[in-house]
């Protein structure tokens, strides 16, 4: 059974940094797309970026590009979301989701999807001014 568990959220002041982790277990052999998303109360879900585990390549949304990056630790099956220059507007529940990569280009727009095969419970990020 696939499980995604997020961690690393917390409270930080504006301008600070956080690194979120998405620990994946139960993934079968093959390539996966793993995406990071967030949702704040009263706002629509926003895709932040996606990662192709086979190509070791990230695709970051223009809304956070330059501040957020993604990387993976293959040995630990963890995908990281490094966030810098955080703003109060970044306050939200952050979660990761995953699908098996269905075609070679599947991960490019994966973070724009609204449905996923697997999804974690999320970790809260609160940025104070």
N, C-alpha and C. Protein backbone atom coordinates (compact mmCIF):
# COMPACT_ATOMS: atom_id res chain seq x y z
N UNK A 1 0.84 -1.19 0.00
CA UNK A 1 0.00 0.00 0.00
C UNK A 1 0.88 1.24 0.00
N UNK A 2 0.57 2.17 -0.90
CA UNK A 2 1.35 3.40 -1.00
C UNK A 2 0.96 4.35 0.12
N UNK A 3 1.96 4.90 0.75
CA UNK A 3 1.73 5.93 1.77
C UNK A 3 2.64 7.11 1.51
N UNK A 4 2.08 8.29 1.65
CA UNK A 4 2.85 9.53 1.55
C UNK A 4 2.66 10.26 2.88
N UNK A 5 3.77 10.62 3.50
CA UNK A 5 3.70 11.30 4.79
C UNK A 5 4.53 12.57 4.72
N UNK A 6 3.85 13.69 4.94
CA UNK A 6 4.54 14.98 4.91
C UNK A 6 4.99 15.36 6.32
N UNK A 7 6.07 16.11 6.36
CA UNK A 7 6.56 16.65 7.64
C UNK A 7 7.37 17.90 7.35
N UNK A 8 7.71 18.60 8.41
CA UNK A 8 8.56 19.77 8.29
C UNK A 8 7.83 21.10 8.36
N UNK A 9 6.51 21.05 8.42
CA UNK A 9 5.76 22.28 8.53
C UNK A 9 5.96 22.93 9.89
N UNK A 10 5.47 24.14 10.02
CA UNK A 10 5.58 24.85 11.29
C UNK A 10 5.31 26.32 11.10
N UNK A 11 5.70 27.08 12.10
CA UNK A 11 5.52 28.53 12.06
C UNK A 11 6.86 29.19 11.82
N UNK A 12 6.85 30.20 10.97
CA UNK A 12 8.08 30.90 10.63
C UNK A 12 7.73 32.35 10.35
N UNK A 13 8.68 33.22 10.57
CA UNK A 13 8.45 34.64 10.26
C UNK A 13 8.68 34.90 8.78
N UNK A 14 8.06 35.95 8.31
CA UNK A 14 8.23 36.34 6.91
C UNK A 14 9.72 36.51 6.60
N UNK A 15 10.09 36.02 5.43
CA UNK A 15 11.50 36.06 5.05
C UNK A 15 12.26 34.81 5.39
N UNK A 16 11.66 33.97 6.20
CA UNK A 16 12.33 32.74 6.63
C UNK A 16 12.21 31.62 5.62
N UNK A 17 12.75 30.47 6.02
CA UNK A 17 12.78 29.29 5.15
C UNK A 17 12.27 28.08 5.89
N UNK A 18 11.76 27.15 5.13
CA UNK A 18 11.36 25.85 5.66
C UNK A 18 11.65 24.80 4.60
N UNK A 19 11.91 23.58 5.08
CA UNK A 19 12.04 22.46 4.15
C UNK A 19 11.02 21.40 4.53
N UNK A 20 10.13 21.12 3.62
CA UNK A 20 9.13 20.10 3.83
C UNK A 20 9.60 18.78 3.23
N UNK A 21 9.18 17.70 3.86
CA UNK A 21 9.54 16.37 3.38
C UNK A 21 8.28 15.58 3.03
N UNK A 22 8.38 14.80 2.00
CA UNK A 22 7.31 13.88 1.60
C UNK A 22 7.96 12.49 1.55
N UNK A 23 7.69 11.69 2.56
CA UNK A 23 8.26 10.35 2.63
C UNK A 23 7.29 9.37 1.97
N UNK A 24 7.78 8.66 0.98
CA UNK A 24 6.94 7.74 0.22
C UNK A 24 7.32 6.30 0.55
N UNK A 25 6.33 5.49 0.77
CA UNK A 25 6.57 4.07 0.99
C UNK A 25 5.55 3.27 0.18
N UNK A 26 5.93 2.04 -0.15
CA UNK A 26 5.01 1.17 -0.87
C UNK A 26 4.97 1.41 -2.37
N UNK A 27 5.83 2.28 -2.88
CA UNK A 27 5.83 2.52 -4.32
C UNK A 27 6.45 1.31 -5.03
N UNK A 28 5.80 0.86 -6.06
CA UNK A 28 6.34 -0.26 -6.82
C UNK A 28 7.44 0.25 -7.75
N UNK A 29 8.12 -0.66 -8.38
CA UNK A 29 9.17 -0.27 -9.31
C UNK A 29 8.59 0.59 -10.43
N UNK A 30 9.41 1.49 -10.93
CA UNK A 30 8.95 2.34 -12.01
C UNK A 30 9.11 3.80 -11.66
N UNK A 31 8.72 4.63 -12.59
CA UNK A 31 8.86 6.06 -12.42
C UNK A 31 7.57 6.66 -11.89
N UNK A 32 7.72 7.65 -11.05
CA UNK A 32 6.57 8.32 -10.47
C UNK A 32 6.68 9.82 -10.65
N UNK A 33 5.54 10.45 -10.69
CA UNK A 33 5.44 11.90 -10.58
C UNK A 33 4.97 12.19 -9.16
N UNK A 34 5.70 13.04 -8.50
CA UNK A 34 5.30 13.47 -7.16
C UNK A 34 5.15 14.98 -7.18
N UNK A 35 4.03 15.43 -6.73
CA UNK A 35 3.77 16.86 -6.75
C UNK A 35 3.56 17.43 -5.36
N UNK A 36 3.83 18.71 -5.23
CA UNK A 36 3.53 19.44 -4.00
C UNK A 36 2.40 20.41 -4.30
N UNK A 37 1.47 20.47 -3.37
CA UNK A 37 0.30 21.33 -3.51
C UNK A 37 0.06 22.03 -2.19
N UNK A 38 -0.74 23.06 -2.22
CA UNK A 38 -1.13 23.72 -0.98
C UNK A 38 -2.54 24.25 -1.11
N UNK A 39 -3.15 24.37 0.04
CA UNK A 39 -4.49 24.96 0.06
C UNK A 39 -4.67 25.72 1.35
N UNK A 40 -5.05 26.98 1.19
CA UNK A 40 -5.34 27.83 2.34
C UNK A 40 -6.85 27.90 2.52
N UNK A 41 -7.30 28.16 3.73
CA UNK A 41 -8.74 28.25 3.97
C UNK A 41 -9.39 29.28 3.06
N UNK A 42 -10.45 28.88 2.40
CA UNK A 42 -11.18 29.79 1.53
C UNK A 42 -10.55 30.03 0.17
N UNK A 43 -9.45 29.34 -0.08
CA UNK A 43 -8.78 29.52 -1.37
C UNK A 43 -8.74 28.21 -2.14
N UNK A 44 -8.54 28.33 -3.42
CA UNK A 44 -8.43 27.13 -4.26
C UNK A 44 -7.08 26.45 -4.04
N UNK A 45 -7.08 25.16 -4.28
CA UNK A 45 -5.84 24.41 -4.21
C UNK A 45 -4.88 24.92 -5.27
N UNK A 46 -3.63 24.99 -4.91
CA UNK A 46 -2.61 25.50 -5.82
C UNK A 46 -1.51 24.47 -5.97
N UNK A 47 -1.17 24.15 -7.19
CA UNK A 47 -0.05 23.26 -7.46
C UNK A 47 1.24 24.04 -7.46
N UNK A 48 2.24 23.54 -6.76
CA UNK A 48 3.50 24.26 -6.62
C UNK A 48 4.59 23.71 -7.53
N UNK A 49 4.54 22.45 -7.81
CA UNK A 49 5.55 21.86 -8.66
C UNK A 49 5.46 20.36 -8.64
N UNK A 50 6.12 19.72 -9.57
CA UNK A 50 6.12 18.26 -9.64
C UNK A 50 7.52 17.76 -9.94
N UNK A 51 7.74 16.51 -9.60
CA UNK A 51 9.07 15.92 -9.70
C UNK A 51 8.99 14.58 -10.40
N UNK A 52 9.84 14.41 -11.39
CA UNK A 52 9.94 13.13 -12.10
C UNK A 52 11.04 12.32 -11.43
N UNK A 53 10.67 11.23 -10.75
CA UNK A 53 11.65 10.49 -9.97
C UNK A 53 12.66 9.77 -10.84
N UNK A 54 12.30 9.50 -12.08
CA UNK A 54 13.22 8.80 -12.97
C UNK A 54 14.22 9.77 -13.59
N UNK A 55 13.73 10.91 -14.01
CA UNK A 55 14.60 11.90 -14.65
C UNK A 55 15.30 12.79 -13.62
N UNK A 56 14.88 12.67 -12.35
CA UNK A 56 15.43 13.53 -11.30
C UNK A 56 15.29 15.01 -11.69
N UNK A 57 14.12 15.34 -12.19
CA UNK A 57 13.85 16.67 -12.72
C UNK A 57 12.60 17.24 -12.07
N UNK A 58 12.68 18.52 -11.72
CA UNK A 58 11.52 19.18 -11.13
C UNK A 58 10.94 20.19 -12.12
N UNK A 59 9.66 20.42 -11.95
CA UNK A 59 8.94 21.41 -12.74
C UNK A 59 8.21 22.29 -11.74
N UNK A 60 8.63 23.53 -11.64
CA UNK A 60 8.15 24.43 -10.60
C UNK A 60 7.17 25.43 -11.19
N UNK A 61 6.09 25.65 -10.48
CA UNK A 61 5.10 26.64 -10.91
C UNK A 61 5.73 28.03 -10.94
N UNK A 62 5.34 28.81 -11.91
CA UNK A 62 5.88 30.17 -12.03
C UNK A 62 5.51 31.01 -10.81
N UNK A 63 4.45 30.63 -10.10
CA UNK A 63 4.01 31.44 -8.95
C UNK A 63 5.01 31.37 -7.80
N UNK A 64 5.83 30.33 -7.75
CA UNK A 64 6.79 30.19 -6.65
C UNK A 64 8.22 29.97 -7.14
N UNK A 65 8.39 29.98 -8.44
CA UNK A 65 9.73 29.76 -8.99
C UNK A 65 10.67 30.85 -8.51
N UNK A 66 11.86 30.43 -8.17
CA UNK A 66 12.82 31.38 -7.62
C UNK A 66 12.84 31.37 -6.11
N UNK A 67 11.76 30.89 -5.49
CA UNK A 67 11.71 30.80 -4.04
C UNK A 67 11.63 29.34 -3.57
N UNK A 68 10.99 28.49 -4.34
CA UNK A 68 10.79 27.09 -3.96
C UNK A 68 11.58 26.19 -4.91
N UNK A 69 12.18 25.15 -4.35
CA UNK A 69 12.84 24.14 -5.15
C UNK A 69 12.46 22.75 -4.64
N UNK A 70 12.65 21.76 -5.49
CA UNK A 70 12.33 20.38 -5.12
C UNK A 70 13.55 19.51 -5.37
N UNK A 71 13.73 18.52 -4.51
CA UNK A 71 14.83 17.58 -4.69
C UNK A 71 14.43 16.26 -4.04
N UNK A 72 15.15 15.21 -4.39
CA UNK A 72 14.80 13.91 -3.82
C UNK A 72 16.02 13.26 -3.20
N UNK A 73 15.74 12.47 -2.20
CA UNK A 73 16.74 11.59 -1.60
C UNK A 73 16.32 10.18 -1.98
N UNK A 74 16.96 9.63 -2.99
CA UNK A 74 16.58 8.31 -3.51
C UNK A 74 16.67 7.23 -2.45
N UNK A 75 17.73 7.30 -1.68
CA UNK A 75 17.97 6.24 -0.70
C UNK A 75 16.85 6.18 0.34
N UNK A 76 16.31 7.35 0.67
CA UNK A 76 15.30 7.40 1.72
C UNK A 76 13.89 7.51 1.15
N UNK A 77 13.76 7.56 -0.17
CA UNK A 77 12.44 7.74 -0.80
C UNK A 77 11.73 8.98 -0.25
N UNK A 78 12.45 10.07 -0.20
CA UNK A 78 11.89 11.32 0.30
C UNK A 78 12.01 12.39 -0.78
N UNK A 79 10.94 13.13 -0.96
CA UNK A 79 10.96 14.29 -1.83
C UNK A 79 10.87 15.53 -0.96
N UNK A 80 11.76 16.48 -1.20
CA UNK A 80 11.80 17.69 -0.39
C UNK A 80 11.23 18.87 -1.17
N UNK A 81 10.62 19.77 -0.43
CA UNK A 81 10.23 21.07 -0.95
C UNK A 81 10.93 22.12 -0.09
N UNK A 82 11.94 22.75 -0.68
CA UNK A 82 12.68 23.80 0.03
C UNK A 82 12.04 25.13 -0.29
N UNK A 83 11.68 25.85 0.74
CA UNK A 83 10.99 27.13 0.56
C UNK A 83 11.80 28.25 1.20
N UNK A 84 12.05 29.29 0.44
CA UNK A 84 12.80 30.45 0.92
C UNK A 84 11.93 31.70 0.78
N UNK A 85 12.36 32.75 1.46
CA UNK A 85 11.69 34.06 1.37
C UNK A 85 10.19 33.91 1.56
N UNK A 86 9.82 33.20 2.59
CA UNK A 86 8.40 32.93 2.82
C UNK A 86 7.64 34.21 3.16
N UNK A 87 6.40 34.24 2.71
CA UNK A 87 5.53 35.39 2.90
C UNK A 87 4.26 34.92 3.61
N UNK A 88 3.57 35.83 4.27
CA UNK A 88 2.31 35.42 4.92
C UNK A 88 1.34 34.74 3.95
N UNK A 89 1.41 35.13 2.69
CA UNK A 89 0.53 34.52 1.68
C UNK A 89 0.87 33.05 1.42
N UNK A 90 1.99 32.59 1.91
CA UNK A 90 2.36 31.18 1.77
C UNK A 90 1.72 30.31 2.85
N UNK A 91 1.04 30.91 3.77
CA UNK A 91 0.38 30.15 4.83
C UNK A 91 -0.70 29.25 4.24
N UNK A 92 -0.58 27.97 4.51
CA UNK A 92 -1.51 27.00 3.93
C UNK A 92 -1.18 25.62 4.46
N UNK A 93 -2.06 24.67 4.15
CA UNK A 93 -1.76 23.27 4.36
C UNK A 93 -1.04 22.78 3.10
N UNK A 94 0.11 22.19 3.29
CA UNK A 94 0.90 21.70 2.18
C UNK A 94 0.84 20.17 2.15
N UNK A 95 0.63 19.64 0.96
CA UNK A 95 0.59 18.19 0.88
C UNK A 95 1.24 17.72 -0.41
N UNK A 96 1.64 16.47 -0.41
CA UNK A 96 2.22 15.89 -1.61
C UNK A 96 1.28 14.81 -2.15
N UNK A 97 1.42 14.56 -3.42
CA UNK A 97 0.60 13.56 -4.09
C UNK A 97 1.47 12.85 -5.13
N UNK A 98 1.05 11.68 -5.53
CA UNK A 98 1.86 10.90 -6.47
C UNK A 98 1.01 10.08 -7.41
N UNK A 99 1.53 9.92 -8.61
CA UNK A 99 0.96 9.02 -9.62
C UNK A 99 2.12 8.30 -10.28
N UNK A 100 1.87 7.12 -10.76
CA UNK A 100 2.87 6.48 -11.59
C UNK A 100 2.95 7.28 -12.90
N UNK A 101 4.17 7.45 -13.37
CA UNK A 101 4.34 8.23 -14.59
C UNK A 101 3.81 7.43 -15.77
N UNK A 102 2.78 7.95 -16.40
CA UNK A 102 2.07 7.18 -17.42
C UNK A 102 2.69 7.33 -18.80
N UNK A 103 3.21 8.51 -19.07
CA UNK A 103 3.93 8.76 -20.32
C UNK A 103 5.16 9.59 -19.94
N UNK A 104 6.18 9.62 -20.78
CA UNK A 104 7.43 10.32 -20.40
C UNK A 104 7.25 11.77 -20.00
N UNK A 105 6.25 12.45 -20.55
CA UNK A 105 6.07 13.86 -20.25
C UNK A 105 5.01 14.11 -19.17
N UNK A 106 4.58 13.05 -18.52
CA UNK A 106 3.44 13.14 -17.60
C UNK A 106 3.70 14.08 -16.44
N UNK A 107 4.94 14.15 -16.00
CA UNK A 107 5.23 14.93 -14.79
C UNK A 107 5.29 16.43 -15.04
N UNK A 108 5.41 16.82 -16.30
CA UNK A 108 5.61 18.25 -16.58
C UNK A 108 4.45 19.07 -16.04
N UNK A 109 3.26 18.65 -16.31
CA UNK A 109 2.09 19.41 -15.85
C UNK A 109 1.37 18.74 -14.70
N UNK A 110 2.04 17.81 -14.05
CA UNK A 110 1.37 17.03 -13.01
C UNK A 110 0.84 17.92 -11.89
N UNK A 111 1.55 18.97 -11.57
CA UNK A 111 1.13 19.81 -10.44
C UNK A 111 -0.13 20.62 -10.77
N UNK A 112 -0.55 20.58 -12.01
CA UNK A 112 -1.78 21.27 -12.39
C UNK A 112 -3.00 20.35 -12.28
N UNK A 113 -2.76 19.10 -11.95
CA UNK A 113 -3.86 18.16 -11.84
C UNK A 113 -4.66 18.40 -10.56
N UNK A 114 -5.88 17.91 -10.57
CA UNK A 114 -6.74 18.04 -9.38
C UNK A 114 -7.11 16.69 -8.81
N UNK A 115 -6.65 15.63 -9.43
CA UNK A 115 -6.88 14.30 -8.88
C UNK A 115 -5.59 13.51 -8.95
N UNK A 116 -5.41 12.65 -7.98
CA UNK A 116 -4.15 11.91 -7.87
C UNK A 116 -4.44 10.49 -7.42
N UNK A 117 -3.49 9.61 -7.73
CA UNK A 117 -3.64 8.24 -7.25
C UNK A 117 -3.40 8.16 -5.74
N UNK A 118 -2.43 8.91 -5.26
CA UNK A 118 -2.06 8.85 -3.85
C UNK A 118 -1.84 10.26 -3.34
N UNK A 119 -2.19 10.46 -2.09
CA UNK A 119 -2.04 11.79 -1.49
C UNK A 119 -1.78 11.66 0.00
N UNK A 120 -0.94 12.52 0.52
CA UNK A 120 -0.68 12.53 1.95
C UNK A 120 -1.68 13.38 2.70
N UNK A 121 -1.52 13.42 4.01
CA UNK A 121 -2.46 14.16 4.86
C UNK A 121 -2.13 15.63 4.98
N UNK A 122 -0.90 15.98 4.71
CA UNK A 122 -0.54 17.38 4.72
C UNK A 122 0.23 17.81 5.96
N UNK A 123 0.90 18.94 5.84
CA UNK A 123 1.59 19.56 6.95
C UNK A 123 1.35 21.06 6.87
N UNK A 124 1.07 21.66 8.02
CA UNK A 124 0.67 23.07 8.05
C UNK A 124 1.89 23.98 8.07
N UNK A 125 1.83 25.01 7.24
CA UNK A 125 2.86 26.05 7.24
C UNK A 125 2.18 27.37 7.56
N UNK A 126 2.70 28.07 8.55
CA UNK A 126 2.16 29.36 8.94
C UNK A 126 3.28 30.38 8.92
N UNK A 127 3.09 31.43 8.16
CA UNK A 127 4.09 32.48 8.03
C UNK A 127 3.53 33.76 8.62
N UNK A 128 4.21 34.32 9.60
CA UNK A 128 3.74 35.53 10.26
C UNK A 128 4.54 36.73 9.78
N UNK A 129 3.86 37.87 9.78
CA UNK A 129 4.52 39.09 9.29
C UNK A 129 5.26 39.79 10.40
